[in-house]
CSV table of C-alpha atoms in Angstrom, one decimal:
chain,number,residue,atom,x,y,z
D,982,MET,CA,-14.0,-9.0,-18.0
D,983,LYS,CA,-16.6,-10.4,-15.6
D,984,THR,CA,-19.8,-8.4,-15.0
D,985,GLY,CA,-19.7,-5.9,-12.2
D,986,TYR,CA,-15.9,-6.1,-11.9
D,987,LEU,CA,-14.2,-2.7,-11.1
D,988,SER,CA,-11.1,-2.4,-13.2
D,989,ARG,CA,-7.9,-2.2,-11.2
D,990,ILE,CA,-4.5,-0.8,-12.2
D,991,VAL,CA,-2.8,-4.1,-11.4
D,992,ASP,CA,-4.9,-5.9,-14.0
D,993,ASP,CA,-2.3,-5.1,-16.7
D,994,GLU,CA,0.5,-6.2,-14.4
D,995,LEU,CA,-1.3,-9.5,-13.6
D,996,ASN,CA,-1.8,-10.2,-17.3
D,997,LEU,CA,1.8,-9.5,-18.1
D,998,LYS,CA,3.0,-11.8,-15.3
D,999,LEU,CA,0.7,-14.6,-16.4
D,1000,ARG,CA,2.2,-14.4,-19.8
D,1001,SER,CA,5.7,-14.7,-18.5
D,1002,THR,CA,5.6,-17.1,-15.5
D,1003,GLY,CA,4.0,-20.3,-14.4
D,1004,ALA,CA,2.2,-18.9,-11.4
D,1005,VAL,CA,1.4,-15.5,-9.9
D,1006,LEU,CA,1.0,-14.8,-6.2
D,1007,ILE,CA,-1.2,-11.7,-5.4
D,1008,GLU,CA,-0.4,-10.5,-1.9
D,1009,GLY,CA,-2.0,-7.7,0.0
D,1010,ALA,CA,-4.3,-6.6,2.8
D,1011,LYS,CA,-7.6,-8.5,3.4
D,1012,TRP,CA,-10.5,-6.9,1.6
D,1013,CYS,CA,-8.4,-5.0,-0.9
D,1014,GLY,CA,-9.9,-6.9,-3.8
D,1015,LYS,CA,-7.3,-9.7,-4.5
D,1016,THR,CA,-9.8,-12.5,-4.9
D,1017,ARG,CA,-12.1,-10.5,-7.2
D,1018,THR,CA,-9.2,-9.5,-9.4
D,1019,ALA,CA,-7.9,-13.0,-9.6
D,1020,GLU,CA,-11.4,-14.3,-10.4
D,1021,ASN,CA,-11.6,-11.9,-13.3
D,1022,ARG,CA,-8.7,-13.8,-14.9
D,1023,ALA,CA,-9.1,-17.3,-13.5
D,1024,ALA,CA,-10.8,-20.2,-15.4
D,1025,SER,CA,-11.3,-22.3,-12.2
D,1026,ALA,CA,-11.0,-21.7,-8.5
D,1027,LEU,CA,-10.2,-23.4,-5.2
D,1028,TYR,CA,-11.5,-21.5,-2.1
D,1029,LEU,CA,-9.6,-22.9,0.9
D,1030,GLN,CA,-11.7,-20.9,3.3
D,1031,ASP,CA,-15.0,-22.4,2.1
D,1032,ILE,CA,-16.5,-23.5,5.4
D,1033,ASP,CA,-18.7,-26.2,3.9
D,1034,LYS,CA,-15.7,-27.9,2.3
D,1035,LYS,CA,-13.0,-27.5,4.9
D,1036,ASP,CA,-13.2,-31.1,6.2
D,1037,TYR,CA,-13.1,-32.3,2.6
D,1038,TYR,CA,-10.1,-30.2,1.7
D,1039,SER,CA,-8.3,-31.2,4.9
D,1040,GLY,CA,-8.7,-34.9,4.0
D,1041,ILE,CA,-7.2,-34.3,0.5
D,1042,LEU,CA,-4.4,-32.2,1.9
D,1043,GLY,CA,-3.4,-35.1,4.1
D,1044,THR,CA,-3.4,-37.7,1.4
D,1045,LYS,CA,-3.0,-36.3,-2.2
D,1046,PRO,CA,-2.9,-32.4,-2.2
D,1047,SER,CA,-2.1,-32.4,-5.9
D,1048,MET,CA,-5.8,-33.2,-6.6
D,1049,LEU,CA,-6.7,-29.7,-5.5
D,1050,LEU,CA,-4.5,-28.2,-8.2
D,1051,GLU,CA,-6.5,-29.9,-11.0
D,1052,GLY,CA,-8.8,-27.6,-13.1
D,1053,GLU,CA,-8.8,-25.3,-16.0
D,1054,THR,CA,-6.0,-22.7,-16.0
D,1055,PRO,CA,-5.3,-20.2,-14.8
D,1056,ARG,CA,-6.5,-21.9,-11.6
D,1057,LEU,CA,-7.1,-19.6,-8.6
D,1058,ILE,CA,-6.0,-20.9,-5.2
D,1059,ASP,CA,-7.5,-18.4,-2.8
D,1060,GLU,CA,-5.8,-17.7,0.6
D,1061,TRP,CA,-3.2,-20.3,-0.2
D,1062,GLN,CA,-1.3,-19.6,3.1
D,1063,THR,CA,-3.9,-21.6,5.0
D,1064,ALA,CA,-2.5,-24.7,3.3
D,1065,PRO,CA,1.2,-24.0,2.7
D,1066,ILE,CA,1.9,-27.5,1.4
D,1067,LEU,CA,0.2,-26.3,-1.9
D,1068,TRP,CA,3.1,-23.9,-2.5
D,1069,ASP,CA,5.5,-26.8,-3.4
D,1070,GLY,CA,2.7,-28.5,-5.2
D,1071,VAL,CA,2.3,-25.5,-7.5
D,1072,ARG,CA,6.0,-25.3,-8.1
D,1073,PHE,CA,6.1,-29.0,-9.1
D,1074,ALA,CA,3.0,-28.7,-11.3
D,1075,VAL,CA,4.5,-25.7,-13.1
D,1076,ASP,CA,7.7,-27.7,-13.7
D,1077,GLN,CA,5.8,-30.7,-15.0
D,1078,ARG,CA,3.3,-28.9,-17.2
D,1079,GLY,CA,5.6,-26.2,-18.6
D,1080,GLY,CA,4.1,-23.0,-20.0
D,1081,ALA,CA,3.0,-19.8,-18.4
D,1082,GLY,CA,-0.2,-18.8,-16.6
D,1083,GLN,CA,-1.0,-22.0,-14.8
D,1084,PHE,CA,-2.0,-20.7,-11.4
D,1085,ILE,CA,-3.0,-17.5,-9.5
D,1086,LEU,CA,-2.5,-17.6,-5.8
D,1087,THR,CA,-3.9,-15.0,-3.4
D,1088,GLY,CA,-2.8,-14.4,0.2
D,1089,SER,CA,-3.7,-11.8,2.8
D,1090,ALA,CA,-1.0,-13.0,5.2
D,1091,VAL,CA,2.6,-14.1,5.0
D,1092,PRO,CA,2.6,-17.8,6.1
D,1093,ALA,CA,4.1,-19.0,9.4
D,1094,ASP,CA,7.9,-18.9,9.6
D,1095,ASP,CA,8.1,-22.6,10.0
D,1096,ALA,CA,6.0,-23.4,6.9
D,1097,THR,CA,7.9,-25.9,4.8
D,1098,MET,CA,8.4,-24.2,1.4
D,1099,HIS,CA,11.0,-23.9,-1.2
D,1100,THR,CA,11.6,-20.7,-3.1
D,1101,GLY,CA,9.3,-20.1,-6.1
D,1102,THR,CA,12.0,-18.3,-8.1
D,1103,GLY,CA,11.5,-18.8,-11.7
D,1104,ARG,CA,8.1,-20.4,-11.2
D,1105,ILE,CA,6.0,-18.1,-9.0
D,1106,THR,CA,6.2,-14.4,-9.2
D,1107,ARG,CA,4.8,-12.0,-6.6
D,1108,MET,CA,2.5,-9.0,-7.1
D,1109,LEU,CA,1.5,-6.7,-4.3
D,1110,MET,CA,-2.0,-5.3,-4.4
D,1111,ARG,CA,-3.3,-2.4,-2.3
D,1112,PRO,CA,-6.7,-0.9,-1.7
D,1113,MET,CA,-8.1,1.3,-4.5
D,1114,SER,CA,-6.5,4.6,-5.5
D,1115,LEU,CA,-8.6,7.7,-6.0
D,1116,PHE,CA,-8.3,7.1,-9.8
D,1117,GLU,CA,-9.6,3.6,-9.4
D,1118,SER,CA,-12.5,4.8,-7.3
D,1119,SER,CA,-13.2,7.6,-9.9
D,1120,GLU,CA,-12.5,10.5,-7.5
D,1121,SER,CA,-9.5,11.4,-9.6
D,1122,ASN,CA,-10.2,12.2,-13.3
D,1123,GLY,CA,-6.8,10.9,-14.3
D,1124,SER,CA,-5.9,14.0,-16.5
D,1125,VAL,CA,-2.3,13.9,-15.2
D,1126,SER,CA,-0.5,10.6,-15.4
D,1127,LEU,CA,2.7,9.7,-13.5
D,1128,ALA,CA,4.0,8.2,-16.7
D,1129,SER,CA,3.6,11.5,-18.6
D,1130,LEU,CA,5.5,13.3,-15.8
D,1131,PHE,CA,8.4,11.0,-16.2
D,1132,ASN,CA,8.3,11.6,-20.0
D,1133,GLY,CA,8.7,15.4,-19.3
D,1134,ASP,CA,5.2,16.5,-20.1
D,1135,ASP,CA,3.7,19.5,-18.4
D,1136,PRO,CA,0.6,18.7,-16.3
D,1137,LYS,CA,-2.8,20.0,-17.5
D,1138,GLY,CA,-6.1,19.3,-15.8
D,1139,VAL,CA,-8.8,20.5,-13.5
D,1140,SER,CA,-9.8,18.6,-10.4
D,1141,SER,CA,-13.4,18.4,-9.2
D,1142,LEU,CA,-12.5,16.8,-5.9
D,1143,THR,CA,-13.8,19.0,-3.1
D,1144,LEU,CA,-12.3,19.2,0.4
D,1145,GLU,CA,-15.5,17.5,1.6
D,1146,GLY,CA,-15.1,14.8,-1.0
D,1147,LEU,CA,-11.5,14.3,0.0
D,1148,ALA,CA,-12.4,14.0,3.7
D,1149,PHE,CA,-15.0,11.4,2.9
D,1150,ALA,CA,-12.7,9.4,0.6
D,1151,LEU,CA,-10.0,9.4,3.2
D,1152,VAL,CA,-12.2,8.1,6.0
D,1153,ARG,CA,-13.9,5.7,3.7
D,1154,GLY,CA,-10.7,4.3,2.3
D,1155,GLY,CA,-10.0,2.4,-0.9
D,1156,TRP,CA,-11.7,-0.9,0.1
D,1157,PRO,CA,-13.7,-2.0,-2.9
D,1158,ALA,CA,-16.8,-2.9,-0.8
D,1159,SER,CA,-16.8,0.7,0.6
D,1160,VAL,CA,-16.2,2.3,-2.7
D,1161,THR,CA,-19.3,0.6,-4.1
D,1162,ASP,CA,-21.3,1.4,-1.0
D,1163,ASN,CA,-23.4,4.5,-0.4
D,1164,GLY,CA,-23.6,7.1,2.2
D,1165,LYS,CA,-22.5,6.6,5.8
D,1166,SER,CA,-22.5,2.8,5.6
D,1167,ALA,CA,-19.5,3.1,3.3
D,1168,LEU,CA,-17.5,4.4,6.4
D,1169,SER,CA,-18.2,1.2,8.4
D,1170,HIS,CA,-15.9,-1.0,6.3
D,1171,ALA,CA,-12.6,0.5,7.6
D,1172,ARG,CA,-13.9,0.2,11.2
D,1173,ASN,CA,-14.9,-3.4,10.6
D,1174,TYR,CA,-11.5,-4.1,9.1
D,1175,VAL,CA,-9.8,-2.7,12.3
D,1176,ASP,CA,-12.1,-4.8,14.5
D,1177,SER,CA,-11.1,-7.9,12.5
D,1178,VAL,CA,-7.4,-7.2,12.8
D,1179,VAL,CA,-7.6,-6.5,16.5
D,1180,ASN,CA,-9.7,-9.5,17.5
D,1181,ASN,CA,-8.7,-12.1,15.0
D,1182,ASP,CA,-6.2,-11.6,12.2
D,1183,ILE,CA,-3.2,-10.5,14.2
D,1184,SER,CA,-3.3,-13.6,16.4
D,1185,ARG,CA,-4.2,-16.0,13.6
D,1186,VAL,CA,-1.2,-15.0,11.4
D,1187,ASP,CA,1.4,-16.7,13.8
D,1188,GLY,CA,-0.8,-18.7,16.1
D,1189,VAL,CA,0.2,-16.5,19.1
D,1190,GLU,CA,-2.6,-15.0,21.1
D,1191,LYS,CA,-2.4,-11.3,21.4
D,1192,ASN,CA,-4.1,-8.8,23.8
D,1193,PRO,CA,-6.8,-7.0,21.7
D,1194,ALA,CA,-6.5,-3.9,23.9
D,1195,LYS,CA,-2.8,-3.7,23.4
D,1196,VAL,CA,-3.2,-4.2,19.7
D,1197,PHE,CA,-5.7,-1.4,19.4
D,1198,ASN,CA,-3.4,0.8,21.5
D,1199,LEU,CA,-0.5,0.0,19.1
D,1200,LEU,CA,-2.7,0.9,16.1
D,1201,GLN,CA,-3.7,4.2,17.9
D,1202,SER,CA,0.0,5.0,18.5
D,1203,LEU,CA,0.9,4.4,14.9
D,1204,ALA,CA,-2.1,6.5,13.8
D,1205,ARG,CA,-1.0,9.4,16.0
D,1206,ASN,CA,2.5,9.2,14.4
D,1207,ILE,CA,1.3,8.7,10.9
D,1208,SER,CA,3.5,10.3,8.2
D,1209,SER,CA,6.3,10.7,10.7
D,1210,THR,CA,9.6,8.9,11.3
D,1211,ALA,CA,8.6,8.1,14.9
D,1212,LYS,CA,11.0,5.5,16.5
D,1213,LEU,CA,9.7,2.4,18.2
D,1214,LYS,CA,10.4,4.0,21.5
D,1215,THR,CA,8.0,6.8,20.7
D,1216,ILE,CA,5.4,4.3,19.7
D,1217,MET,CA,5.9,2.3,22.9
D,1218,ASP,CA,5.9,5.4,25.1
D,1219,TYR,CA,2.5,6.3,24.0
D,1220,MET,CA,1.2,2.7,24.6
D,1221,ASN,CA,2.7,2.8,28.1
D,1222,SER,CA,1.3,6.2,29.1
D,1223,GLY,CA,-2.0,4.8,30.2
D,1224,ASP,CA,-3.1,3.1,33.4
D,1225,ASP,CA,-2.8,-0.4,32.1
D,1226,ALA,CA,0.3,-2.5,32.3
D,1227,GLY,CA,2.8,-1.5,29.6
D,1228,ILE,CA,4.3,-3.4,26.7
D,1229,SER,CA,7.8,-4.7,26.4
D,1230,ASP,CA,10.2,-4.2,23.6
D,1231,LYS,CA,9.9,-7.9,22.6
D,1232,THR,CA,6.1,-7.8,22.6
D,1233,LEU,CA,6.0,-4.6,20.6
D,1234,THR,CA,8.4,-6.1,18.0
D,1235,SER,CA,6.2,-9.2,17.8
D,1236,TYR,CA,3.1,-7.2,17.3
D,1237,MET,CA,4.7,-4.9,14.7
D,1238,ASN,CA,5.9,-7.9,12.7
D,1239,ALA,CA,2.5,-9.5,12.8
D,1240,LEU,CA,0.9,-6.3,11.4
D,1241,LYS,CA,3.4,-6.3,8.6
D,1242,ARG,CA,2.7,-9.9,7.8
D,1243,ILE,CA,-1.0,-9.2,7.3
D,1244,PHE,CA,-0.2,-6.1,5.3
D,1245,VAL,CA,-1.8,-3.6,7.8
D,1246,ILE,CA,1.2,-1.3,8.0
D,1247,GLU,CA,3.5,-0.4,5.2
D,1248,ASP,CA,6.3,2.0,6.2
D,1249,LEU,CA,7.9,4.2,3.6
D,1250,PRO,CA,11.6,3.6,3.4
D,1251,ALA,CA,14.2,6.4,3.2
D,1252,TRP,CA,15.8,7.3,-0.2
D,1253,GLY,CA,19.6,7.2,-0.3
D,1254,PRO,CA,20.8,9.1,-3.4
D,1255,SER,CA,24.3,10.1,-4.2
D,1256,MET,CA,24.8,13.7,-2.9
D,1257,ARG,CA,27.1,16.5,-4.1
D,1258,SER,CA,28.6,16.9,-0.7
D,1259,ARG,CA,28.9,14.8,2.4
D,1260,THR,CA,25.5,15.1,3.8
D,1261,ALA,CA,24.2,12.8,6.5
D,1262,LEU,CA,20.9,11.3,5.4
D,1263,ARG,CA,18.2,10.2,7.8
D,1264,THR,CA,17.5,6.5,7.3
D,1265,SER,CA,14.3,6.0,9.4
D,1266,ALA,CA,11.2,4.9,7.6
D,1267,LYS,CA,8.0,7.0,7.7
D,1268,ARG,CA,5.0,5.4,9.4
D,1269,HIS,CA,2.1,4.5,7.1
D,1270,PHE,CA,-0.8,2.1,7.0
D,1271,THR,CA,-1.7,0.3,3.7
D,1272,ASP,CA,-4.7,2.6,3.7
D,1273,PRO,CA,-5.1,5.9,5.6
D,1274,SER,CA,-8.7,4.9,6.5
D,1275,ILE,CA,-7.2,2.5,9.1
D,1276,ALA,CA,-5.7,5.4,10.9
D,1277,ALA,CA,-8.9,7.4,10.6
D,1278,ALA,CA,-10.8,4.4,12.0
D,1279,VAL,CA,-8.6,3.9,15.1
D,1280,LEU,CA,-8.6,7.7,15.7
D,1281,ARG,CA,-12.4,7.6,15.4
D,1282,ALA,CA,-12.2,10.4,12.9
D,1283,SER,CA,-15.2,11.3,10.8
D,1284,PRO,CA,-15.2,13.3,7.6
D,1285,GLU,CA,-16.8,16.2,9.4
D,1286,GLY,CA,-14.4,15.9,12.4
D,1287,LEU,CA,-11.3,16.3,10.2
D,1288,PHE,CA,-12.3,19.9,9.6
D,1289,ASN,CA,-11.8,20.5,13.3
D,1290,ASP,CA,-8.3,19.1,13.2
D,1291,PHE,CA,-6.5,20.3,10.1
D,1292,ASN,CA,-3.2,19.0,11.4
D,1293,THR,CA,-4.5,15.4,11.5
D,1294,PHE,CA,-6.3,16.0,8.2
D,1295,GLY,CA,-3.0,17.1,6.6
D,1296,LEU,CA,-1.1,14.0,7.9
D,1297,LEU,CA,-3.8,11.7,6.7
D,1298,PHE,CA,-3.8,13.4,3.3
D,1299,GLU,CA,-0.1,12.8,3.0
D,1300,SER,CA,-0.6,9.1,3.8
D,1301,LEU,CA,-3.4,8.9,1.1
D,1302,VAL,CA,-1.1,10.5,-1.5
D,1303,VAL,CA,1.6,8.0,-0.5
D,1304,ARG,CA,-0.9,5.1,-1.0
D,1305,ASP,CA,-1.8,6.4,-4.4
D,1306,LEU,CA,1.8,7.1,-5.5
D,1307,ARG,CA,2.7,3.6,-4.5
D,1308,ILE,CA,0.0,2.2,-6.8
D,1309,TYR,CA,0.8,4.4,-9.7
D,1310,ALA,CA,4.6,3.9,-9.3
D,1311,GLN,CA,4.2,0.1,-9.2
D,1312,ALA,CA,2.4,0.3,-12.6
D,1313,ASN,CA,5.4,2.2,-14.0
D,1314,ASP,CA,7.9,-0.3,-12.6
D,1315,GLY,CA,8.9,2.0,-9.8
D,1316,MET,CA,9.1,2.4,-6.0
D,1317,VAL,CA,8.3,5.2,-3.6
D,1318,PHE,CA,10.6,6.5,-0.8
D,1319,HIS,CA,10.9,9.6,1.4
D,1320,PHE,CA,13.9,11.9,1.8
D,1321,ARG,CA,15.3,13.8,4.7
D,1322,ASP,CA,18.8,14.9,5.5
D,1323,LYS,CA,20.5,16.1,8.8
D,1324,ASN,CA,19.3,19.6,8.2
D,1325,ASP,CA,15.7,18.5,7.8
D,1326,LEU,CA,15.6,19.2,4.1
D,1327,GLU,CA,12.9,16.7,3.0
D,1328,ALA,CA,10.7,15.4,0.3
D,1329,ASP,CA,7.5,13.6,1.3
D,1330,ALA,CA,7.9,11.2,-1.6
D,1331,VAL,CA,10.6,10.3,-4.1
D,1332,ILE,CA,9.5,8.0,-7.0
D,1333,GLU,CA,12.4,6.0,-8.5
D,1334,LEU,CA,11.8,3.8,-11.6
D,1335,TYR,CA,13.7,0.6,-12.4
D,1336,ASP,CA,15.6,2.4,-15.2
D,1337,GLY,CA,17.0,5.0,-12.7
D,1338,ARG,CA,14.7,8.0,-13.5
D,1339,TRP,CA,13.4,9.8,-10.4
D,1340,GLY,CA,11.0,12.5,-9.4
D,1341,ALA,CA,10.4,14.2,-6.0
D,1342,VAL,CA,7.1,15.2,-4.4
D,1343,GLU,CA,6.0,17.4,-1.6
D,1344,VAL,CA,2.5,17.0,-0.3
D,1345,LYS,CA,0.4,20.1,0.7
D,1346,MET,CA,-3.3,20.2,1.0
D,1347,GLY,CA,-3.7,23.8,-0.2
D,1348,TYR,CA,-1.9,26.7,-1.8
D,1349,THR,CA,-0.7,28.4,1.4
D,1350,GLU,CA,2.4,26.2,1.8
D,1351,THR,CA,3.3,25.6,-1.9
D,1352,ASP,CA,6.0,28.3,-2.0
D,1353,LYS,CA,8.0,26.6,0.8
D,1354,ALA,CA,7.4,23.2,-0.8
D,1355,ILE,CA,8.7,24.5,-4.2
D,1356,GLU,CA,11.8,25.9,-2.4
D,1357,ASN,CA,12.5,22.6,-0.7
D,1358,LEU,CA,12.3,20.6,-3.9
D,1359,ILE,CA,14.7,23.0,-5.7
D,1360,LYS,CA,17.1,22.7,-2.8
D,1361,LEU,CA,16.9,18.9,-3.0
D,1362,ARG,CA,17.5,18.9,-6.7
D,1363,ASP,CA,20.6,21.1,-6.2
D,1364,LYS,CA,22.0,18.8,-3.5
D,1365,VAL,CA,21.7,15.6,-5.4
D,1366,ASN,CA,24.7,14.5,-7.5
D,1367,VAL,CA,23.0,14.5,-10.9
D,1368,ASP,CA,26.2,13.2,-12.6
D,1369,LYS,CA,25.4,9.9,-10.8
D,1370,MET,CA,21.7,10.1,-10.3
D,1371,GLY,CA,20.6,12.0,-13.3
D,1372,GLU,CA,18.5,15.2,-13.4
D,1373,PRO,CA,15.0,14.6,-11.8
D,1374,SER,CA,12.3,13.9,-14.4
D,1375,PHE,CA,10.0,16.2,-12.5
D,1376,LEU,CA,9.5,18.0,-9.2
D,1377,ALA,CA,5.9,18.3,-8.0
D,1378,VAL,CA,3.7,19.6,-5.2
D,1379,ILE,CA,0.6,17.4,-4.8
D,1380,THR,CA,-2.3,19.2,-3.4
D,1381,ASN,CA,-6.1,19.2,-3.2
D,1382,THR,CA,-6.4,22.4,-5.2
D,1383,GLU,CA,-8.2,22.7,-8.5
D,1384,TYR,CA,-5.8,23.3,-11.4
D,1385,ALA,CA,-2.8,21.2,-12.5
D,1386,HIS,CA,0.0,23.5,-13.9
D,1387,PRO,CA,3.7,24.1,-14.1
D,1388,THR,CA,5.2,27.0,-12.2
D,1389,LYS,CA,7.8,29.5,-13.3
D,1390,ASP,CA,10.4,27.5,-11.3
D,1391,GLY,CA,9.7,24.4,-13.3
D,1392,VAL,CA,7.9,22.7,-10.3
D,1393,HIS,CA,4.5,21.2,-11.1
D,1394,ILE,CA,1.4,21.8,-9.0
D,1395,ILE,CA,-0.8,18.6,-9.3
D,1396,PRO,CA,-4.1,18.1,-7.6
D,1397,ILE,CA,-4.6,14.6,-6.3
D,1398,GLY,CA,-8.0,14.7,-8.0
D,1399,CYS,CA,-6.1,14.7,-11.4
D,1400,LEU,CA,-3.4,12.1,-10.8
D,1401,ARG,CA,-3.3,8.6,-12.2
D,1402,ASN,CA,-0.7,6.0,-13.2
């Protein structure tokens, strides 16, 4: 491991993929740490955004792009989407050389739709990377692992994460540069990220110029509807409520797609289990950003200000928990969903592993609403057809309280400051 490198949960996944496939593509939001993680495993590197070498690289790309793939392996190709022709070059090189672990590609944007590429199936495998979880930033002590919950263990641990510490971590975000920063300057990274998205990144991803004011209004609308199943019409109505000219359906869809392609938004899909009776399930996704600090930044929320708006604090806390659960679930070969039926019975998160095991989670900041959350989780368990889905491995309420413990109902109370993968 290179000096100064902050270990990431995806390190193990990257190592596994490098042992089993010719190339690995690490995708994720800008500034989430992809390049640093790749550098920690790479033996050589090509930085396509190196300003001093852009003309040089451009010349080679126009004549013999395979030259840029030469170097010790694994060879890092950073921000590969700026030169999509290299995708097929990597495929060909993997075929010709044989063997695993030839290349690591990083990308903070899905390339243009008209980029000429063939599938990398069997040669290039993808790995999604997100900003740092609270465990990776050392604000969770990791005394309760998601893996242990799926193994049927009772949670035990004591969290030292205060409400003030949670508010700061939420507004700061999981950006590695902010995690290693100190004091108020750590809060500027998420704001700078939003500024970059609004004024540059969202237009650059597809080459279509976008109105920065409308982009910011869209981000604000999404932030105001975070952790909800708000329809696109709701998002658009907020944007069109001001004095400026409104936005059309077509433009909104274009902007939303661009935000997805640069990994700014990551909605939480609905879970569709087999139920005991004919119960209509809601299929709308929940609105989330890749990191809740994006919402905090566009809402101009400060750690202190969250204490004056506990409703927003709670919604952002739910989004932070979803971010961390996604990171922890991915490390356990799982995915995260949400559940809601026609009677509004819901679970804020359902983690389902590749082998079919599942667990359901409600998110509550404190103790005051845990009884209702426990009741909801038990109702959900009783409605799911366990003959087809299997019994849940666990039911849990994730909080920002102090002690991790099982309840008499068999539902676990787990502080976010204790959780890890």
